[in-house]
Short mmCIF file of C-alpha atoms in Angstrom, two decimals:
data_model
loop_
_atom_site.label_atom_id
_atom_site.label_comp_id
_atom_site.label_asym_id
_atom_site.label_seq_id
_atom_site.Cartn_x
_atom_site.Cartn_y
_atom_site.Cartn_z
CA MET A 970 -24.86 -42.73 -15.08
CA SER A 971 -22.02 -40.19 -14.60
CA GLU A 972 -21.48 -38.48 -11.26
CA PRO A 973 -22.30 -34.75 -11.07
CA LYS A 974 -19.31 -32.47 -11.26
CA GLN A 975 -18.02 -30.95 -8.06
CA MET A 976 -18.49 -27.16 -7.90
CA PHE A 977 -15.79 -26.12 -5.43
CA ALA A 978 -12.49 -27.82 -4.65
CA ARG A 979 -13.43 -27.82 -0.94
CA LYS A 980 -16.60 -27.16 1.04
CA ALA A 981 -15.27 -24.59 3.55
CA SER A 982 -12.49 -22.03 3.69
CA GLY A 983 -11.41 -23.01 7.19
CA VAL A 984 -11.04 -19.39 8.34
CA VAL A 985 -13.26 -17.82 11.01
CA ARG A 986 -14.56 -14.31 11.67
CA SER A 987 -12.29 -13.17 14.50
CA VAL A 988 -11.50 -9.55 13.53
CA SER A 989 -13.60 -6.56 14.64
CA LEU A 990 -14.56 -3.48 12.65
CA PHE A 991 -12.15 -1.44 14.77
CA ASP A 992 -9.37 -3.83 13.73
CA ALA A 993 -10.49 -3.40 10.12
CA PHE A 994 -10.19 0.38 10.62
CA ILE A 995 -6.59 -0.04 11.85
CA PHE A 996 -5.87 -2.40 8.94
CA GLY A 997 -7.06 0.37 6.61
CA LEU A 998 -4.62 2.82 8.21
CA THR A 999 -1.82 0.31 7.72
CA LEU A 1000 -2.58 -0.42 4.09
CA ALA A 1001 -2.86 3.28 3.20
CA ILE A 1002 0.72 3.61 4.56
CA PRO A 1003 0.34 7.21 5.81
CA PHE A 1004 3.91 7.75 7.04
CA ALA A 1005 5.58 5.81 4.25
CA ALA A 1006 3.43 7.80 1.80
CA ASN A 1007 5.64 10.76 2.53
CA PHE A 1008 8.55 8.74 1.17
CA PHE A 1009 6.84 8.88 -2.25
CA LEU A 1010 5.18 12.30 -2.07
CA PHE A 1011 8.33 14.05 -0.91
CA PRO A 1012 10.66 14.77 -2.56
CA PHE A 1013 9.47 12.95 -5.72
CA TYR A 1014 6.13 14.62 -6.44
CA THR A 1015 7.20 17.91 -4.88
CA TYR A 1016 9.81 18.12 -7.62
CA TYR A 1017 7.87 16.58 -10.52
CA LEU A 1018 4.60 18.43 -9.75
CA PRO A 1019 5.97 21.92 -8.98
CA GLY A 1020 3.50 24.42 -7.57
CA ALA A 1021 1.04 21.76 -6.35
CA ASP A 1022 -0.75 22.64 -3.11
CA TRP A 1023 -0.68 19.76 -0.62
CA THR A 1024 -3.67 20.94 1.41
CA GLN A 1025 -5.95 21.20 -1.61
CA ALA A 1026 -4.59 17.95 -3.06
CA ILE A 1027 -5.33 15.91 0.07
CA ILE A 1028 -8.85 17.36 0.46
CA ILE A 1029 -9.66 16.73 -3.21
CA GLY A 1030 -7.96 13.33 -3.03
CA PHE A 1031 -10.19 12.27 -0.15
CA LEU A 1032 -13.32 13.34 -2.05
CA ILE A 1033 -12.12 11.37 -5.08
CA SER A 1034 -11.67 8.31 -2.86
CA ILE A 1035 -15.25 8.25 -1.52
CA PRO A 1036 -16.77 6.45 -4.56
CA THR A 1037 -14.12 3.73 -4.17
CA TYR A 1038 -15.06 3.32 -0.50
CA VAL A 1039 -18.67 2.83 -1.65
CA VAL A 1040 -17.60 0.27 -4.26
CA TYR A 1041 -15.67 -1.88 -1.79
CA ALA A 1042 -18.27 -1.59 0.96
CA GLY A 1043 -20.99 -2.50 -1.56
CA LEU A 1044 -19.23 -5.47 -3.14
CA GLY A 1045 -17.78 -6.57 0.19
CA SER A 1046 -21.16 -6.63 1.96
CA MET A 1047 -22.53 -8.48 -1.06
CA MET A 1048 -19.72 -11.06 -1.00
CA PRO A 1049 -18.13 -11.07 2.50
CA ARG A 1050 -15.67 -13.83 1.69
CA SER A 1051 -11.91 -14.31 1.69
CA GLY A 1052 -10.37 -13.12 -1.55
CA GLY A 1053 -11.74 -9.59 -1.92
CA ASP A 1054 -10.95 -8.23 -5.39
CA TYR A 1055 -10.40 -11.72 -6.78
CA VAL A 1056 -13.94 -12.73 -5.76
CA PHE A 1057 -15.49 -9.42 -6.92
CA GLN A 1058 -13.91 -9.51 -10.37
CA SER A 1059 -14.37 -13.22 -11.02
CA ARG A 1060 -18.09 -13.13 -10.12
CA ALA A 1061 -18.95 -9.89 -11.93
CA ILE A 1062 -16.72 -9.99 -15.01
CA HIS A 1063 -14.65 -13.08 -15.85
CA PRO A 1064 -12.17 -15.32 -14.02
CA THR A 1065 -9.33 -14.37 -16.38
CA LEU A 1066 -9.42 -10.71 -15.27
CA ALA A 1067 -9.41 -11.80 -11.63
CA MET A 1068 -6.47 -14.09 -12.29
CA ILE A 1069 -4.50 -11.28 -13.95
CA SER A 1070 -5.40 -8.32 -11.76
CA ALA A 1071 -5.98 -9.79 -8.30
CA LEU A 1072 -3.80 -12.89 -8.41
CA PHE A 1073 -0.83 -12.91 -10.80
CA TRP A 1074 -0.09 -9.17 -10.77
CA GLN A 1075 -0.69 -8.91 -7.02
CA VAL A 1076 1.00 -12.09 -5.79
CA PHE A 1077 3.81 -12.42 -8.31
CA LEU A 1078 4.56 -8.81 -9.22
CA LEU A 1079 3.03 -5.81 -7.48
CA GLN A 1080 2.89 -6.58 -3.76
CA PRO A 1081 6.28 -8.30 -3.44
CA VAL A 1082 7.82 -5.16 -4.96
CA TYR A 1083 5.78 -2.87 -2.71
CA GLY A 1084 6.64 -4.98 0.31
CA THR A 1085 10.34 -4.58 -0.41
CA LEU A 1086 9.90 -0.85 -1.08
CA LEU A 1087 7.92 -0.31 2.12
CA LEU A 1088 10.53 -2.07 4.22
CA TYR A 1089 13.13 0.06 2.44
CA SER A 1090 11.12 3.14 3.42
CA SER A 1091 10.95 1.94 7.05
CA ALA A 1092 14.73 1.91 7.09
CA SER A 1093 15.30 5.05 5.04
CA LEU A 1094 12.55 7.13 6.68
CA GLY A 1095 12.72 5.71 10.19
CA LEU A 1096 15.80 3.87 11.38
CA VAL A 1097 18.48 5.46 9.20
CA PRO A 1098 17.45 9.09 9.91
CA LEU A 1099 16.92 8.30 13.59
CA MET A 1100 20.32 6.65 14.03
CA THR A 1101 21.97 9.35 11.92
CA MET A 1102 20.44 12.19 13.94
CA LEU A 1103 21.01 10.49 17.29
CA GLY A 1104 24.63 10.09 16.29
CA ALA A 1105 24.80 13.79 15.44
CA VAL A 1106 23.10 14.83 18.70
CA THR A 1107 25.09 12.55 21.01
CA GLY A 1108 28.34 12.43 19.08
CA ASN A 1109 28.16 8.63 19.14
CA ALA A 1110 30.06 7.35 16.10
CA ASN A 1111 28.63 3.82 16.49
CA LEU A 1112 25.10 5.08 15.81
CA ALA A 1113 26.26 6.88 12.69
CA SER A 1114 28.13 3.77 11.56
CA PHE A 1115 25.04 1.59 12.10
CA ALA A 1116 22.93 4.04 10.06
CA ALA A 1117 25.50 3.94 7.26
CA TRP A 1118 25.55 0.11 7.30
CA LEU A 1119 21.76 -0.13 7.33
CA GLY A 1120 21.69 2.01 4.20
CA THR A 1121 23.87 -0.48 2.31
CA ALA A 1122 22.51 -3.32 0.20
CA THR A 1123 23.52 -5.90 2.81
CA GLY A 1124 22.07 -3.91 5.71
CA LEU A 1125 18.77 -3.41 3.91
CA PHE A 1126 18.45 -7.09 3.05
CA VAL A 1127 19.20 -8.21 6.60
CA PHE A 1128 16.56 -5.78 7.88
CA THR A 1129 14.06 -6.85 5.19
CA ALA A 1130 14.60 -10.58 5.76
CA SER A 1131 14.20 -10.16 9.52
CA MET A 1132 10.95 -8.22 9.18
CA LEU A 1133 9.55 -10.68 6.62
CA THR A 1134 10.30 -13.62 8.91
CA LEU A 1135 8.61 -11.89 11.86
CA ALA A 1136 5.59 -11.08 9.66
CA LEU A 1137 5.33 -14.73 8.59
CA ILE A 1138 5.42 -16.01 12.17
CA ASN A 1139 2.79 -13.53 13.29
CA ASN A 1140 0.53 -14.52 10.38
CA ILE A 1141 0.89 -18.24 10.97
CA VAL A 1142 -0.44 -18.00 14.51
CA GLY A 1143 -3.62 -16.38 13.22
CA ILE A 1144 -5.28 -13.21 11.97
CA LYS A 1145 -6.42 -12.37 15.50
CA TRP A 1146 -2.76 -12.10 16.52
CA VAL A 1147 -2.07 -9.94 13.48
CA ALA A 1148 -4.94 -7.74 14.68
CA LYS A 1149 -3.55 -7.64 18.22
CA ALA A 1150 -0.11 -6.62 16.96
CA GLN A 1151 -1.70 -3.86 14.88
CA ARG A 1152 -3.87 -2.70 17.77
CA TRP A 1153 -1.26 -2.71 20.55
CA VAL A 1154 1.92 -1.84 18.63
CA LEU A 1155 1.20 -0.12 15.31
CA PHE A 1156 -1.77 2.00 16.39
CA PRO A 1157 -0.04 3.45 19.48
CA ALA A 1158 3.13 4.09 17.43
CA THR A 1159 1.03 5.82 14.78
CA ILE A 1160 -0.73 8.00 17.35
CA ILE A 1161 2.51 8.88 19.14
CA SER A 1162 4.29 9.91 15.94
CA GLY A 1163 1.11 11.51 14.63
CA ILE A 1164 1.14 13.83 17.66
CA THR A 1165 4.90 14.33 18.00
CA ILE A 1166 5.58 15.28 14.36
CA PRO A 1167 3.04 18.17 14.20
CA TYR A 1168 4.20 19.29 17.64
CA LEU A 1169 7.77 19.58 16.36
CA LEU A 1170 6.75 21.32 13.17
CA PHE A 1171 4.26 23.79 14.63
CA SER A 1172 6.11 24.61 17.87
CA THR A 1173 9.45 25.37 16.21
CA THR A 1174 10.08 28.84 14.79
CA SER A 1175 11.37 29.27 11.25
CA SER A 1176 14.58 30.89 12.46
CA THR A 1177 15.24 28.02 14.87
CA TYR A 1178 14.64 25.46 12.14
CA GLN A 1179 17.01 27.22 9.76
CA ALA A 1180 19.71 27.31 12.45
CA ASN A 1181 19.12 23.61 13.26
CA PHE A 1182 19.23 22.62 9.60
CA ASN A 1183 22.50 24.49 9.10
CA HIS A 1184 23.95 22.88 12.24
CA TYR A 1185 23.01 19.30 11.35
CA THR A 1186 23.93 19.63 7.68
CA GLN A 1187 27.35 20.92 8.63
CA ILE A 1188 27.85 17.83 10.82
CA LEU A 1189 26.50 15.38 8.21
CA ASN A 1190 27.56 17.12 5.02
CA GLY A 1191 30.32 19.54 5.92
CA THR A 1192 28.30 22.35 4.31
CA THR A 1193 27.99 25.78 5.94
CA ASN A 1194 24.93 28.04 5.59
CA ALA A 1195 23.19 25.13 3.82
CA PHE A 1196 19.62 26.42 4.25
CA ASN A 1197 20.25 29.62 2.31
CA THR A 1198 22.45 27.88 -0.27
CA ILE A 1199 19.77 25.32 -1.08
CA THR A 1200 16.91 27.86 -1.07
CA THR A 1201 18.65 30.17 -3.54
CA SER A 1202 19.78 27.39 -5.88
CA TYR A 1203 16.41 27.06 -7.58
CA THR A 1204 13.60 29.27 -8.82
CA THR A 1205 10.47 28.83 -6.75
CA PRO A 1206 7.54 27.72 -8.96
CA SER A 1207 4.21 29.52 -8.75
CA TYR A 1208 0.97 27.81 -7.74
CA SER A 1209 -0.30 25.34 -10.34
CA LEU A 1210 -3.94 24.21 -10.36
CA GLU A 1211 -3.15 21.52 -12.94
CA ASN A 1212 -0.40 20.00 -10.82
CA THR A 1213 -2.55 20.28 -7.68
CA LEU A 1214 -5.29 18.23 -9.36
CA LEU A 1215 -2.76 15.69 -10.60
CA LEU A 1216 -1.29 15.42 -7.10
CA ALA A 1217 -4.82 14.93 -5.73
CA VAL A 1218 -5.35 11.95 -8.03
CA VAL A 1219 -1.95 10.49 -7.08
CA VAL A 1220 -2.67 10.92 -3.35
CA SER A 1221 -6.07 9.30 -3.78
CA ILE A 1222 -5.26 6.28 -5.91
CA SER A 1223 -1.83 5.63 -4.40
CA PHE A 1224 -2.65 6.07 -0.71
CA LEU A 1225 -6.11 7.12 0.50
CA MET A 1226 -8.00 4.55 -1.57
CA TRP A 1227 -5.94 1.72 -0.10
CA SER A 1228 -7.80 1.86 3.21
CA VAL A 1229 -10.24 -0.49 1.40
CA TRP A 1230 -7.63 -3.23 1.01
CA THR A 1231 -8.99 -5.09 3.99
CA ALA A 1232 -11.20 -6.68 1.31
CA PRO A 1233 -9.13 -9.89 0.98
CA ILE A 1234 -9.85 -10.76 4.63
CA PHE A 1235 -13.58 -9.93 4.56
CA GLY A 1236 -14.23 -13.55 5.40
CA GLU A 1237 -12.62 -12.95 8.81
CA ILE A 1238 -14.19 -9.58 9.70
CA LYS A 1239 -17.22 -9.50 11.97
CA GLY A 1240 -19.82 -7.21 10.41
CA ALA A 1241 -18.35 -7.35 6.91
CA SER A 1242 -21.84 -8.00 5.51
CA ASN A 1243 -23.03 -4.63 6.87
CA PHE A 1244 -22.71 -2.13 4.00
CA ARG A 1245 -22.99 1.02 6.10
CA ALA A 1246 -20.59 -0.24 8.78
CA MET A 1247 -17.93 -1.09 6.21
CA LEU A 1248 -18.42 2.24 4.42
CA VAL A 1249 -17.94 4.12 7.70
CA THR A 1250 -14.83 2.03 8.40
CA PHE A 1251 -13.30 2.93 5.03
CA LEU A 1252 -14.29 6.60 5.31
CA ALA A 1253 -12.82 6.84 8.80
CA GLY A 1254 -9.61 5.16 7.66
CA GLY A 1255 -9.15 7.47 4.67
CA ALA A 1256 -9.97 10.60 6.69
CA PHE A 1257 -7.62 9.60 9.50
CA VAL A 1258 -4.77 8.97 7.07
CA GLY A 1259 -5.30 12.10 5.03
CA PHE A 1260 -6.21 14.72 7.62
CA LEU A 1261 -4.56 13.53 10.83
CA LEU A 1262 -1.36 11.90 9.56
CA MET A 1263 -0.35 13.06 6.09
CA LEU A 1264 -1.63 16.64 6.01
CA PRO A 1265 -0.15 17.90 9.31
CA GLU A 1266 3.34 16.73 8.39
CA LEU A 1267 3.36 17.79 4.75
CA VAL A 1268 1.76 21.18 5.39
CA GLY A 1269 3.49 21.67 8.73
CA PHE A 1270 6.93 21.21 7.21
CA GLN A 1271 6.17 23.53 4.30
CA ASN A 1272 4.88 26.23 6.66
CA LEU A 1273 7.92 25.85 8.92
CA ALA A 1274 10.64 25.78 6.26
CA GLY A 1275 8.86 27.83 3.60
CA TYR A 1276 7.85 26.68 0.12
CA PRO A 1277 11.05 27.97 -1.58
CA PHE A 1278 13.17 25.70 0.64
CA THR A 1279 10.66 22.81 0.45
CA PHE A 1280 10.81 22.78 -3.33
CA SER A 1281 14.55 23.45 -3.51
CA VAL A 1282 15.58 20.67 -1.14
CA ALA A 1283 13.36 18.28 -3.13
CA ALA A 1284 15.01 19.43 -6.36
CA ALA A 1285 18.47 19.06 -4.80
CA SER A 1286 17.80 15.36 -4.26
CA TYR A 1287 17.34 14.88 -8.02
CA ILE A 1288 19.60 17.51 -9.57
CA GLY A 1289 22.27 17.39 -6.87
CA VAL A 1290 23.00 21.12 -6.54
CA PRO A 1291 24.12 21.48 -3.85
CA ALA A 1292 25.09 17.86 -3.23
CA LEU A 1293 23.79 16.32 0.00
CA SER A 1294 25.36 13.28 1.65
CA TYR A 1295 21.94 12.22 3.00
CA TYR A 1296 18.58 11.67 1.32
CA PRO A 1297 16.37 14.68 2.21
CA SER A 1298 13.29 12.72 3.22
CA LEU A 1299 10.63 14.19 5.48
CA GLY A 1300 11.82 11.67 8.05
CA ILE A 1301 15.22 13.28 8.55
CA LEU A 1302 14.09 16.84 7.78
CA THR A 1303 11.42 16.64 10.48
CA LEU A 1304 13.91 15.40 13.07
CA MET A 1305 16.04 18.47 12.35
CA ALA A 1306 13.38 20.57 14.09
CA THR A 1307 14.67 19.42 17.49
CA ASN A 1308 17.83 18.55 19.40
CA SER A 1309 15.96 16.21 21.76
CA ALA A 1310 16.88 12.55 21.25
CA PHE A 1311 13.66 11.53 23.04
CA LEU A 1312 11.43 13.50 20.65
CA MET A 1313 13.37 12.11 17.69
CA VAL A 1314 12.57 8.57 18.84
CA LEU A 1315 8.87 9.37 19.31
CA ALA A 1316 8.64 11.03 15.89
CA SER A 1317 10.29 8.03 14.21
CA LEU A 1318 8.10 5.25 15.64
CA GLY A 1319 5.39 5.61 12.99
CA TYR A 1320 7.91 5.58 10.15
CA ILE A 1321 9.66 2.49 11.50
CA ALA A 1322 6.39 0.61 12.09
CA ALA A 1323 4.72 1.54 8.79
CA GLY A 1324 6.71 -0.72 6.47
CA TYR A 1325 6.71 -3.80 8.70
CA PHE A 1326 3.02 -3.74 9.52
CA PHE A 1327 2.11 -3.12 5.89
CA VAL A 1328 4.08 -6.23 4.91
CA GLN A 1329 2.45 -8.18 7.74
CA LEU A 1330 -1.04 -7.42 6.40
CA MET A 1331 0.02 -7.73 2.78
CA THR A 1332 1.16 -11.29 3.52
CA SER A 1333 -2.28 -12.01 4.99
CA ASN A 1334 -4.07 -10.53 1.99
CA LEU A 1335 -2.07 -12.32 -0.68
CA SER A 1336 -2.53 -15.68 1.06
CA ARG A 1337 -6.31 -15.05 1.00
CA TYR A 1338 -6.23 -14.42 -2.76
CA LEU A 1339 -4.57 -17.81 -3.09
CA LEU A 1340 -7.06 -19.35 -0.65
CA ALA A 1341 -10.09 -18.10 -2.60
CA SER A 1342 -8.73 -19.14 -6.01
CA SER A 1343 -7.80 -22.53 -4.58
CA ILE A 1344 -11.35 -23.11 -3.35
CA ASP A 1345 -12.60 -22.12 -6.82
CA GLY A 1346 -10.26 -24.71 -8.30
CA THR A 1347 -8.05 -22.43 -10.38
CA VAL A 1348 -4.85 -23.01 -8.37
CA PRO A 1349 -3.79 -26.17 -6.48
CA LEU A 1350 -5.74 -27.21 -3.37
CA PHE A 1351 -2.42 -26.89 -1.54
CA PHE A 1352 -3.09 -23.14 -1.06
CA SER A 1353 -6.40 -23.63 0.73
CA ASP A 1354 -5.02 -26.11 3.24
CA THR A 1355 -6.02 -24.24 6.42
CA ASN A 1356 -4.35 -25.12 9.71
CA ARG A 1357 -7.05 -26.33 12.13
CA ARG A 1358 -5.38 -24.89 15.21
CA PHE A 1359 -4.57 -21.40 13.93
CA ARG A 1360 -7.30 -21.17 11.24
CA THR A 1361 -4.77 -19.82 8.74
CA PRO A 1362 -3.66 -21.00 5.27
CA VAL A 1363 -0.12 -21.71 6.45
CA LYS A 1364 1.15 -23.13 3.16
CA GLY A 1365 -0.16 -20.14 1.27
CA LEU A 1366 1.52 -17.81 3.78
CA ILE A 1367 4.85 -19.60 3.35
CA PHE A 1368 4.52 -19.41 -0.44
CA VAL A 1369 3.92 -15.65 -0.28
CA PHE A 1370 6.87 -15.28 2.10
CA VAL A 1371 9.16 -17.05 -0.37
CA ILE A 1372 7.99 -14.89 -3.29
CA ILE A 1373 8.58 -11.64 -1.37
CA MET A 1374 11.97 -12.86 -0.12
CA ILE A 1375 13.06 -13.59 -3.69
CA TYR A 1376 12.14 -10.06 -4.74
CA ALA A 1377 13.82 -8.59 -1.67
CA ALA A 1378 17.05 -10.42 -2.42
CA GLY A 1379 16.94 -9.41 -6.07
CA ILE A 1380 16.25 -5.73 -5.35
CA ASP A 1381 18.24 -5.19 -2.14
CA LEU A 1382 21.33 -7.11 -3.25
CA ALA A 1383 21.39 -5.84 -6.84
CA VAL A 1384 24.78 -4.66 -8.09
CA ASN A 1385 23.23 -1.31 -8.98
CA PHE A 1386 20.76 -1.05 -6.12
CA LEU A 1387 19.14 2.29 -6.96
CA SER A 1388 18.63 1.43 -10.64
CA SER A 1389 17.03 -1.87 -9.69
CA LEU A 1390 14.83 -0.16 -7.09
CA ILE A 1391 13.64 2.53 -9.50
CA PHE A 1392 12.89 -0.01 -12.24
CA TRP A 1393 10.74 -2.23 -10.02
CA GLU A 1394 9.10 0.81 -8.46
CA THR A 1395 7.81 1.93 -11.88
CA VAL A 1396 6.34 -1.53 -12.51
CA ALA A 1397 4.66 -1.51 -9.09
CA ILE A 1398 3.28 2.03 -9.47
CA TRP A 1399 1.69 1.27 -12.84
CA THR A 1400 0.14 -2.07 -11.87
CA SER A 1401 -1.18 -0.78 -8.51
CA SER A 1402 -4.00 1.10 -10.23
CA THR A 1403 -5.15 -2.00 -12.13
CA LEU A 1404 -6.76 -3.41 -8.99
CA PHE A 1405 -9.16 -0.44 -8.85
CA PHE A 1406 -9.63 -0.72 -12.62
CA GLY A 1407 -10.87 -4.31 -12.28
CA THR A 1408 -12.99 -3.82 -9.16
CA GLY A 1409 -14.47 -0.55 -10.46
CA LEU A 1410 -15.51 -2.43 -13.61
CA ALA A 1411 -16.93 -5.22 -11.42
CA ALA A 1412 -19.15 -2.68 -9.63
CA ILE A 1413 -20.43 -1.43 -12.98
CA LEU A 1414 -21.25 -4.88 -14.35
CA MET A 1415 -22.43 -6.74 -11.25
CA PRO A 1416 -26.07 -5.50 -11.42
CA PHE A 1417 -26.25 -6.95 -14.96
CA THR A 1418 -24.03 -10.05 -14.96
CA ASN A 1419 -25.15 -11.43 -11.60
CA LYS A 1420 -28.59 -9.94 -10.96
CA SER A 1421 -29.66 -12.37 -8.27
CA MET A 1422 -26.57 -11.77 -6.16
CA PHE A 1423 -26.89 -8.00 -6.55
CA LYS A 1424 -30.62 -7.86 -5.75
CA SER A 1425 -30.16 -9.79 -2.52
CA SER A 1426 -27.30 -7.55 -1.35
CA PRO A 1427 -27.49 -4.66 1.17
CA VAL A 1428 -26.31 -2.12 -1.42
CA ALA A 1429 -29.18 -2.91 -3.80
CA ARG A 1430 -31.56 -0.74 -1.73
CA TYR A 1431 -29.53 2.32 -2.80
CA GLY A 1432 -30.45 1.91 -6.46
CA PRO A 1433 -27.72 2.86 -8.95
CA LEU A 1434 -25.25 3.99 -6.26
CA LEU A 1435 -22.87 1.04 -6.76
CA LEU A 1436 -22.92 1.44 -10.53
CA LEU A 1437 -22.28 5.20 -10.42
CA CYS A 1438 -19.43 4.86 -7.93
CA GLY A 1439 -18.02 2.03 -10.03
CA VAL A 1440 -17.98 4.33 -13.06
CA ILE A 1441 -16.05 6.98 -11.11
CA THR A 1442 -13.53 4.48 -9.72
CA PHE A 1443 -13.07 2.91 -13.15
CA ALA A 1444 -12.62 6.31 -14.84
CA ILE A 1445 -10.04 7.49 -12.32
CA SER A 1446 -8.02 4.29 -12.66
CA VAL A 1447 -8.09 4.49 -16.47
CA PHE A 1448 -6.98 8.13 -16.33
CA VAL A 1449 -4.06 7.22 -14.06
CA LEU A 1450 -3.01 4.15 -16.07
CA ILE A 1451 -2.87 6.24 -19.25
CA GLY A 1452 -1.46 9.27 -17.43
CA TYR A 1453 1.50 7.28 -16.11
CA LEU A 1454 2.46 6.70 -19.74
CA VAL A 1455 1.60 9.97 -21.53
CA ILE A 1456 1.26 12.87 -19.04
CA PRO A 1457 4.77 14.34 -18.60
CA GLN A 1458 4.31 15.22 -14.91
CA LEU A 1459 3.07 11.70 -14.10
CA ASN A 1460 5.30 9.76 -16.48
CA ILE A 1461 6.92 7.05 -14.39
CA GLY A 1462 9.29 5.86 -17.11
CA LEU A 1463 7.89 2.34 -17.35
CA GLY A 1464 9.85 1.58 -20.52
CA ALA A 1465 9.76 -1.43 -22.80
CA SER A 1466 11.25 -3.83 -20.25
CA GLY A 1467 8.75 -2.90 -17.54
CA GLY A 1468 5.86 -3.14 -19.99
CA ALA A 1469 7.08 -6.53 -21.18
CA ILE A 1470 7.14 -7.90 -17.62
CA ILE A 1471 3.57 -6.73 -17.05
CA VAL A 1472 2.31 -8.22 -20.33
CA ILE A 1473 4.15 -11.54 -19.87
CA THR A 1474 2.68 -11.91 -16.37
CA ALA A 1475 -0.83 -11.25 -17.74
CA VAL A 1476 -0.39 -13.80 -20.53
CA ALA A 1477 0.90 -16.34 -18.01
CA ALA A 1478 -2.27 -15.83 -15.94
CA ILE A 1479 -4.53 -16.51 -18.93
CA VAL A 1480 -2.58 -19.60 -20.00
CA TRP A 1481 -2.60 -20.91 -16.43
CA TYR A 1482 -6.35 -20.39 -16.03
CA PHE A 1483 -7.41 -22.27 -19.14
CA GLY A 1484 -4.81 -24.98 -18.65
CA PHE A 1485 -5.71 -25.60 -15.01
CA LYS A 1486 -9.42 -25.39 -15.81
CA ALA A 1487 -9.01 -28.24 -18.29
CA TYR A 1488 -7.02 -30.21 -15.72
CA GLN A 1489 -9.74 -29.73 -13.09
CA ALA A 1490 -12.46 -30.75 -15.55
CA ARG A 1491 -10.78 -34.15 -15.90
CA LYS A 1492 -11.01 -34.50 -12.10
CA GLY A 1493 -14.75 -33.67 -12.11
CA ILE A 1494 -14.46 -30.07 -10.83
CA ASP A 1495 -16.47 -27.57 -12.88
CA VAL A 1496 -14.53 -24.35 -12.46
CA GLY A 1497 -17.02 -22.43 -14.60
CA MET A 1498 -19.89 -23.42 -12.31
CA ALA A 1499 -17.98 -22.23 -9.23
CA TYR A 1500 -17.77 -18.68 -10.59
CA ARG A 1501 -21.54 -18.40 -10.71
CA GLU A 1502 -21.78 -18.82 -6.94
CA LEU A 1503 -20.23 -17.34 -3.80
CA PRO A 1504 -17.30 -19.36 -2.46
CA PRO A 1505 -18.02 -21.17 0.81
CA GLU A 1506 -17.06 -19.67 4.16
#
């Protein structure tokens, strides 16, 4: 008589619930990258979506995000396990989609690129502008030299490698220490910069800002009367409802929605099985990011400098007329509102912290995708080997660290750094929406493909709410995925090479799944059976 097949590769995940809902709220702030978001929104979308209104876009973007908050709170409370999107998609749809969307694209493509880009934004939005402006204020040439070095390929890689190593160490000692670092370092830095930046923008007069901008640009660029020269170099576009709606979708799916990406560590959050508590956590995170961090800076700067200048300085960064020796990010433009070195430091803390703490949590999340798939038996058991002292999948964390470091070296040290950065950024932007595509579809299908799991869940009492919100999330993600390819204002220039990388990675995921499934079957592990049940805690 043959022995029954083993369902899961191991009987327990080894992680424990040691993170509070307040910590999950802070995690949501981190993953929505509110300060680093301004690196992407300005000057890029200010130039490519002319006439878009930031205030309307952020309000509409938040409303668009609400169905996604419902989807993640609903599926998360139904399946409060490590793995998040991987678990949702594999249980509701099919393991191959989970392997493509939540494992191969996330671990081997999307997040390593985003991690490198976010650390780049920490330097380019935080440290480089701060050191540059402090050098201009104090006349200290060493600060200016350090800023110039940090902006080089070597400087960026040294900074990136240092931050990645620190993130790995913090993750190895446990998620509770990640939470403590977020609570006692990131959150205060976010609040301090979140108060200082609007103070600078709303307390400075337009005439003072113009004089300051001219003064600093003459020091940095050797250009006189720069404010007027830039403002009159371009025709100011009129208000565009179409571009405002497009910007709202970009703000939502690129930033506000990501406050839900605490999902991979649901297995370590106390109260994750409470649908309403998780929904409130996501709503609070999205609202905090949109209305207290992004909106005051974006709108405050536009009101201070005027829309003609705001658009023109964004255009100057792409067209180069007039040429600027510095990148006109909101980081450096905001600092130009003051001549106080102390206020410059306070305003820069959030920018500097944003990239590092995002990478810290991203490393946690990706290791949990590997942990969950390892327990299911679709990747080696190596990745679910949880350290008994720290309760963390140390080997998985190290693996993620190595993958990100490889990308960082390839991007930061590329011969043509900017071309390499732009190429990988287009790949990351396009694939980022696929996570919501897969999980939105999971919310639609779960009530039909896994009825017993759905009926016993907290969200089932709200009838078709999960399904309806899944439809909205799915539709938005499909619109964006197509829009990135065919809508001129959103076209990210993916190209044949970028598309090929995405397709090859997807094919590799499918081949790996069926090949490893056959290998596990010979060892007596029924991978197919595992996907009909919740993974163990």
